[in-house]
Amino acid sequence: MAISLHSYNIVRITDGQQVHNCTVIKMCYDYAIVKYQGECYRVPYHLMDQVVGHELLMPTDAV
């Protein structure tokens, strides 16, 4: 089963020991750029566990 991602989905990411909820900012071929505690990170798709929700606030550049 594949994860269907869209920008501003909230995904659960595991580093093997802890699980974090992050917001997807951009999707690339090998990784997604996610925002966690105000910082952006490149995360390979195999570290994403599941989609857990949608960000309720729309970005200001989308309006």
PDB file of N, CA and C in Angstrom, residues 7-58:
ATOM      1  N   SER A   7       0.753  18.495  -0.591  1.00  0.00           N
ATOM      2  CA  SER A   7       1.373  19.544   0.217  1.00  0.00           C
ATOM      3  C   SER A   7       0.463  19.865   1.397  1.00  0.00           C
ATOM      4  N   TYR A   8       1.060  20.078   2.534  1.00  0.00           N
ATOM      5  CA  TYR A   8       0.390  20.427   3.772  1.00  0.00           C
ATOM      6  C   TYR A   8      -0.377  19.257   4.384  1.00  0.00           C
ATOM      7  N   ASN A   9      -0.055  17.998   4.019  1.00  0.00           N
ATOM      8  CA  ASN A   9      -0.480  16.842   4.805  1.00  0.00           C
ATOM      9  C   ASN A   9       0.385  16.784   6.051  1.00  0.00           C
ATOM     10  N   ILE A  10      -0.158  16.283   7.116  1.00  0.00           N
ATOM     11  CA  ILE A  10       0.634  16.009   8.313  1.00  0.00           C
ATOM     12  C   ILE A  10       0.967  14.531   8.286  1.00  0.00           C
ATOM     13  N   VAL A  11       2.245  14.212   8.330  1.00  0.00           N
ATOM     14  CA  VAL A  11       2.688  12.831   8.250  1.00  0.00           C
ATOM     15  C   VAL A  11       3.426  12.442   9.524  1.00  0.00           C
ATOM     16  N   ARG A  12       3.362  11.162   9.824  1.00  0.00           N
ATOM     17  CA  ARG A  12       4.081  10.618  10.978  1.00  0.00           C
ATOM     18  C   ARG A  12       5.395  10.072  10.470  1.00  0.00           C
ATOM     19  N   ILE A  13       6.505  10.542  11.061  1.00  0.00           N
ATOM     20  CA  ILE A  13       7.847  10.147  10.636  1.00  0.00           C
ATOM     21  C   ILE A  13       8.550   9.499  11.814  1.00  0.00           C
ATOM     22  N   THR A  14       9.223   8.380  11.541  1.00  0.00           N
ATOM     23  CA  THR A  14       9.957   7.691  12.591  1.00  0.00           C
ATOM     24  C   THR A  14      11.442   7.686  12.267  1.00  0.00           C
ATOM     25  N   ASP A  15      12.247   7.855  13.303  1.00  0.00           N
ATOM     26  CA  ASP A  15      13.689   7.762  13.128  1.00  0.00           C
ATOM     27  C   ASP A  15      14.203   6.446  13.709  1.00  0.00           C
ATOM     28  N   GLY A  16      13.302   5.513  13.973  1.00  0.00           N
ATOM     29  CA  GLY A  16      13.664   4.223  14.532  1.00  0.00           C
ATOM     30  C   GLY A  16      13.429   4.147  16.027  1.00  0.00           C
ATOM     31  N   GLN A  17      13.433   5.297  16.687  1.00  0.00           N
ATOM     32  CA  GLN A  17      13.219   5.321  18.133  1.00  0.00           C
ATOM     33  C   GLN A  17      12.044   6.215  18.532  1.00  0.00           C
ATOM     34  N   GLN A  18      11.906   7.371  17.884  1.00  0.00           N
ATOM     35  CA  GLN A  18      10.825   8.292  18.202  1.00  0.00           C
ATOM     36  C   GLN A  18       9.974   8.532  16.970  1.00  0.00           C
ATOM     37  N   VAL A  19       8.709   8.902  17.210  1.00  0.00           N
ATOM     38  CA  VAL A  19       7.781   9.227  16.131  1.00  0.00           C
ATOM     39  C   VAL A  19       7.430  10.706  16.247  1.00  0.00           C
ATOM     40  N   HIS A  20       7.474  11.418  15.114  1.00  0.00           N
ATOM     41  CA  HIS A  20       7.191  12.852  15.088  1.00  0.00           C
ATOM     42  C   HIS A  20       6.126  13.130  14.036  1.00  0.00           C
ATOM     43  N   ASN A  21       5.260  14.102  14.285  1.00  0.00           N
ATOM     44  CA  ASN A  21       4.304  14.566  13.295  1.00  0.00           C
ATOM     45  C   ASN A  21       4.883  15.808  12.631  1.00  0.00           C
ATOM     46  N   CYS A  22       4.953  15.798  11.295  1.00  0.00           N
ATOM     47  CA  CYS A  22       5.539  16.888  10.519  1.00  0.00           C
ATOM     48  C   CYS A  22       4.589  17.281   9.400  1.00  0.00           C
ATOM     49  N   THR A  23       4.705  18.509   8.945  1.00  0.00           N
ATOM     50  CA  THR A  23       3.890  18.998   7.838  1.00  0.00           C
ATOM     51  C   THR A  23       4.694  18.939   6.548  1.00  0.00           C
ATOM     52  N   VAL A  24       4.111  18.339   5.503  1.00  0.00           N
ATOM     53  CA  VAL A  24       4.773  18.247   4.205  1.00  0.00           C
ATOM     54  C   VAL A  24       4.710  19.609   3.531  1.00  0.00           C
ATOM     55  N   ILE A  25       5.863  20.126   3.109  1.00  0.00           N
ATOM     56  CA  ILE A  25       5.934  21.409   2.419  1.00  0.00           C
ATOM     57  C   ILE A  25       6.050  21.197   0.913  1.00  0.00           C
ATOM     58  N   LYS A  26       6.896  20.260   0.505  1.00  0.00           N
ATOM     59  CA  LYS A  26       7.135  20.010  -0.916  1.00  0.00           C
ATOM     60  C   LYS A  26       7.535  18.551  -1.099  1.00  0.00           C
ATOM     61  N   MET A  27       7.122  17.966  -2.226  1.00  0.00           N
ATOM     62  CA  MET A  27       7.483  16.590  -2.525  1.00  0.00           C
ATOM     63  C   MET A  27       8.441  16.550  -3.700  1.00  0.00           C
ATOM     64  N   CYS A  28       9.503  15.786  -3.564  1.00  0.00           N
ATOM     65  CA  CYS A  28      10.481  15.580  -4.614  1.00  0.00           C
ATOM     66  C   CYS A  28      10.495  14.092  -4.970  1.00  0.00           C
ATOM     67  N   TYR A  29      11.321  13.714  -5.927  1.00  0.00           N
ATOM     68  CA  TYR A  29      11.328  12.328  -6.396  1.00  0.00           C
ATOM     69  C   TYR A  29      11.759  11.349  -5.305  1.00  0.00           C
ATOM     70  N   ASP A  30      12.818  11.647  -4.582  1.00  0.00           N
ATOM     71  CA  ASP A  30      13.365  10.719  -3.587  1.00  0.00           C
ATOM     72  C   ASP A  30      13.031  11.076  -2.145  1.00  0.00           C
ATOM     73  N   TYR A  31      12.515  12.254  -1.906  1.00  0.00           N
ATOM     74  CA  TYR A  31      12.283  12.701  -0.534  1.00  0.00           C
ATOM     75  C   TYR A  31      11.191  13.769  -0.515  1.00  0.00           C
ATOM     76  N   ALA A  32      10.705  14.061   0.680  1.00  0.00           N
ATOM     77  CA  ALA A  32       9.776  15.175   0.878  1.00  0.00           C
ATOM     78  C   ALA A  32      10.457  16.193   1.782  1.00  0.00           C
ATOM     79  N   ILE A  33      10.141  17.455   1.582  1.00  0.00           N
ATOM     80  CA  ILE A  33      10.614  18.488   2.483  1.00  0.00           C
ATOM     81  C   ILE A  33       9.494  18.702   3.501  1.00  0.00           C
ATOM     82  N   VAL A  34       9.826  18.519   4.767  1.00  0.00           N
ATOM     83  CA  VAL A  34       8.831  18.640   5.826  1.00  0.00           C
ATOM     84  C   VAL A  34       9.254  19.717   6.809  1.00  0.00           C
ATOM     85  N   LYS A  35       8.266  20.258   7.489  1.00  0.00           N
ATOM     86  CA  LYS A  35       8.522  21.275   8.501  1.00  0.00           C
ATOM     87  C   LYS A  35       8.251  20.662   9.871  1.00  0.00           C
ATOM     88  N   TYR A  36       9.226  20.801  10.761  1.00  0.00           N
ATOM     89  CA  TYR A  36       9.109  20.278  12.120  1.00  0.00           C
ATOM     90  C   TYR A  36       9.695  21.297  13.075  1.00  0.00           C
ATOM     91  N   GLN A  37       8.882  21.785  13.997  1.00  0.00           N
ATOM     92  CA  GLN A  37       9.271  22.791  14.981  1.00  0.00           C
ATOM     93  C   GLN A  37       9.956  23.997  14.337  1.00  0.00           C
ATOM     94  N   GLY A  38       9.378  24.494  13.239  1.00  0.00           N
ATOM     95  CA  GLY A  38       9.865  25.705  12.591  1.00  0.00           C
ATOM     96  C   GLY A  38      11.034  25.519  11.644  1.00  0.00           C
ATOM     97  N   GLU A  39      11.585  24.339  11.540  1.00  0.00           N
ATOM     98  CA  GLU A  39      12.714  24.054  10.648  1.00  0.00           C
ATOM     99  C   GLU A  39      12.257  23.126   9.523  1.00  0.00           C
ATOM    100  N   CYS A  40      12.882  23.238   8.351  1.00  0.00           N
ATOM    101  CA  CYS A  40      12.576  22.370   7.216  1.00  0.00           C
ATOM    102  C   CYS A  40      13.655  21.302   7.080  1.00  0.00           C
ATOM    103  N   TYR A  41      13.219  20.078   6.769  1.00  0.00           N
ATOM    104  CA  TYR A  41      14.126  18.937   6.637  1.00  0.00           C
ATOM    105  C   TYR A  41      13.771  18.130   5.406  1.00  0.00           C
ATOM    106  N   ARG A  42      14.774  17.496   4.799  1.00  0.00           N
ATOM    107  CA  ARG A  42      14.555  16.521   3.728  1.00  0.00           C
ATOM    108  C   ARG A  42      14.387  15.152   4.380  1.00  0.00           C
ATOM    109  N   VAL A  43      13.282  14.486   4.080  1.00  0.00           N
ATOM    110  CA  VAL A  43      13.019  13.185   4.685  1.00  0.00           C
ATOM    111  C   VAL A  43      12.724  12.180   3.575  1.00  0.00           C
ATOM    112  N   PRO A  44      13.478  11.077   3.493  1.00  0.00           N
ATOM    113  CA  PRO A  44      13.185  10.040   2.513  1.00  0.00           C
ATOM    114  C   PRO A  44      11.811   9.424   2.796  1.00  0.00           C
ATOM    115  N   TYR A  45      11.124   9.019   1.746  1.00  0.00           N
ATOM    116  CA  TYR A  45       9.765   8.499   1.890  1.00  0.00           C
ATOM    117  C   TYR A  45       9.700   7.248   2.758  1.00  0.00           C
ATOM    118  N   HIS A  46      10.738   6.435   2.785  1.00  0.00           N
ATOM    119  CA  HIS A  46      10.671   5.195   3.563  1.00  0.00           C
ATOM    120  C   HIS A  46      10.633   5.454   5.074  1.00  0.00           C
ATOM    121  N   LEU A  47      10.944   6.675   5.515  1.00  0.00           N
ATOM    122  CA  LEU A  47      10.852   7.005   6.938  1.00  0.00           C
ATOM    123  C   LEU A  47       9.460   7.493   7.338  1.00  0.00           C
ATOM    124  N   MET A  48       8.589   7.743   6.360  1.00  0.00           N
ATOM    125  CA  MET A  48       7.238   8.209   6.657  1.00  0.00           C
ATOM    126  C   MET A  48       6.345   7.014   6.923  1.00  0.00           C
ATOM    127  N   ASP A  49       5.688   7.055   8.080  1.00  0.00           N
ATOM    128  CA  ASP A  49       4.860   5.934   8.501  1.00  0.00           C
ATOM    129  C   ASP A  49       3.445   6.028   7.953  1.00  0.00           C
ATOM    130  N   GLN A  50       2.795   7.174   8.141  1.00  0.00           N
ATOM    131  CA  GLN A  50       1.425   7.326   7.666  1.00  0.00           C
ATOM    132  C   GLN A  50       1.030   8.791   7.642  1.00  0.00           C
ATOM    133  N   VAL A  51      -0.024   9.080   6.888  1.00  0.00           N
ATOM    134  CA  VAL A  51      -0.602  10.418   6.871  1.00  0.00           C
ATOM    135  C   VAL A  51      -1.595  10.484   8.026  1.00  0.00           C
ATOM    136  N   VAL A  52      -1.448  11.472   8.896  1.00  0.00           N
ATOM    137  CA  VAL A  52      -2.302  11.544  10.079  1.00  0.00           C
ATOM    138  C   VAL A  52      -3.267  12.720  10.057  1.00  0.00           C
ATOM    139  N   GLY A  53      -3.203  13.591   9.051  1.00  0.00           N
ATOM    140  CA  GLY A  53      -4.139  14.709   9.001  1.00  0.00           C
ATOM    141  C   GLY A  53      -3.745  15.733   7.964  1.00  0.00           C
ATOM    142  N   HIS A  54      -4.450  16.846   7.997  1.00  0.00           N
ATOM    143  CA  HIS A  54      -4.214  17.953   7.079  1.00  0.00           C
ATOM    144  C   HIS A  54      -4.002  19.219   7.889  1.00  0.00           C
ATOM    145  N   GLU A  55      -3.097  20.038   7.445  1.00  0.00           N
ATOM    146  CA  GLU A  55      -2.867  21.330   8.091  1.00  0.00           C
ATOM    147  C   GLU A  55      -4.075  22.212   7.811  1.00  0.00           C
ATOM    148  N   LEU A  56      -4.603  22.840   8.830  1.00  0.00           N
ATOM    149  CA  LEU A  56      -5.806  23.647   8.656  1.00  0.00           C
ATOM    150  C   LEU A  56      -5.523  25.031   8.097  1.00  0.00           C
ATOM    151  N   LEU A  57      -4.323  25.546   8.317  1.00  0.00           N
ATOM    152  CA  LEU A  57      -3.995  26.880   7.843  1.00  0.00           C
ATOM    153  C   LEU A  57      -3.388  26.806   6.459  1.00  0.00           C
ATOM    154  N   MET A  58      -3.901  27.589   5.548  1.00  0.00           N
ATOM    155  CA  MET A  58      -3.359  27.631   4.195  1.00  0.00           C
ATOM    156  C   MET A  58      -2.155  28.555   4.178  1.00  0.00           C
TER     157      MET A  58
END
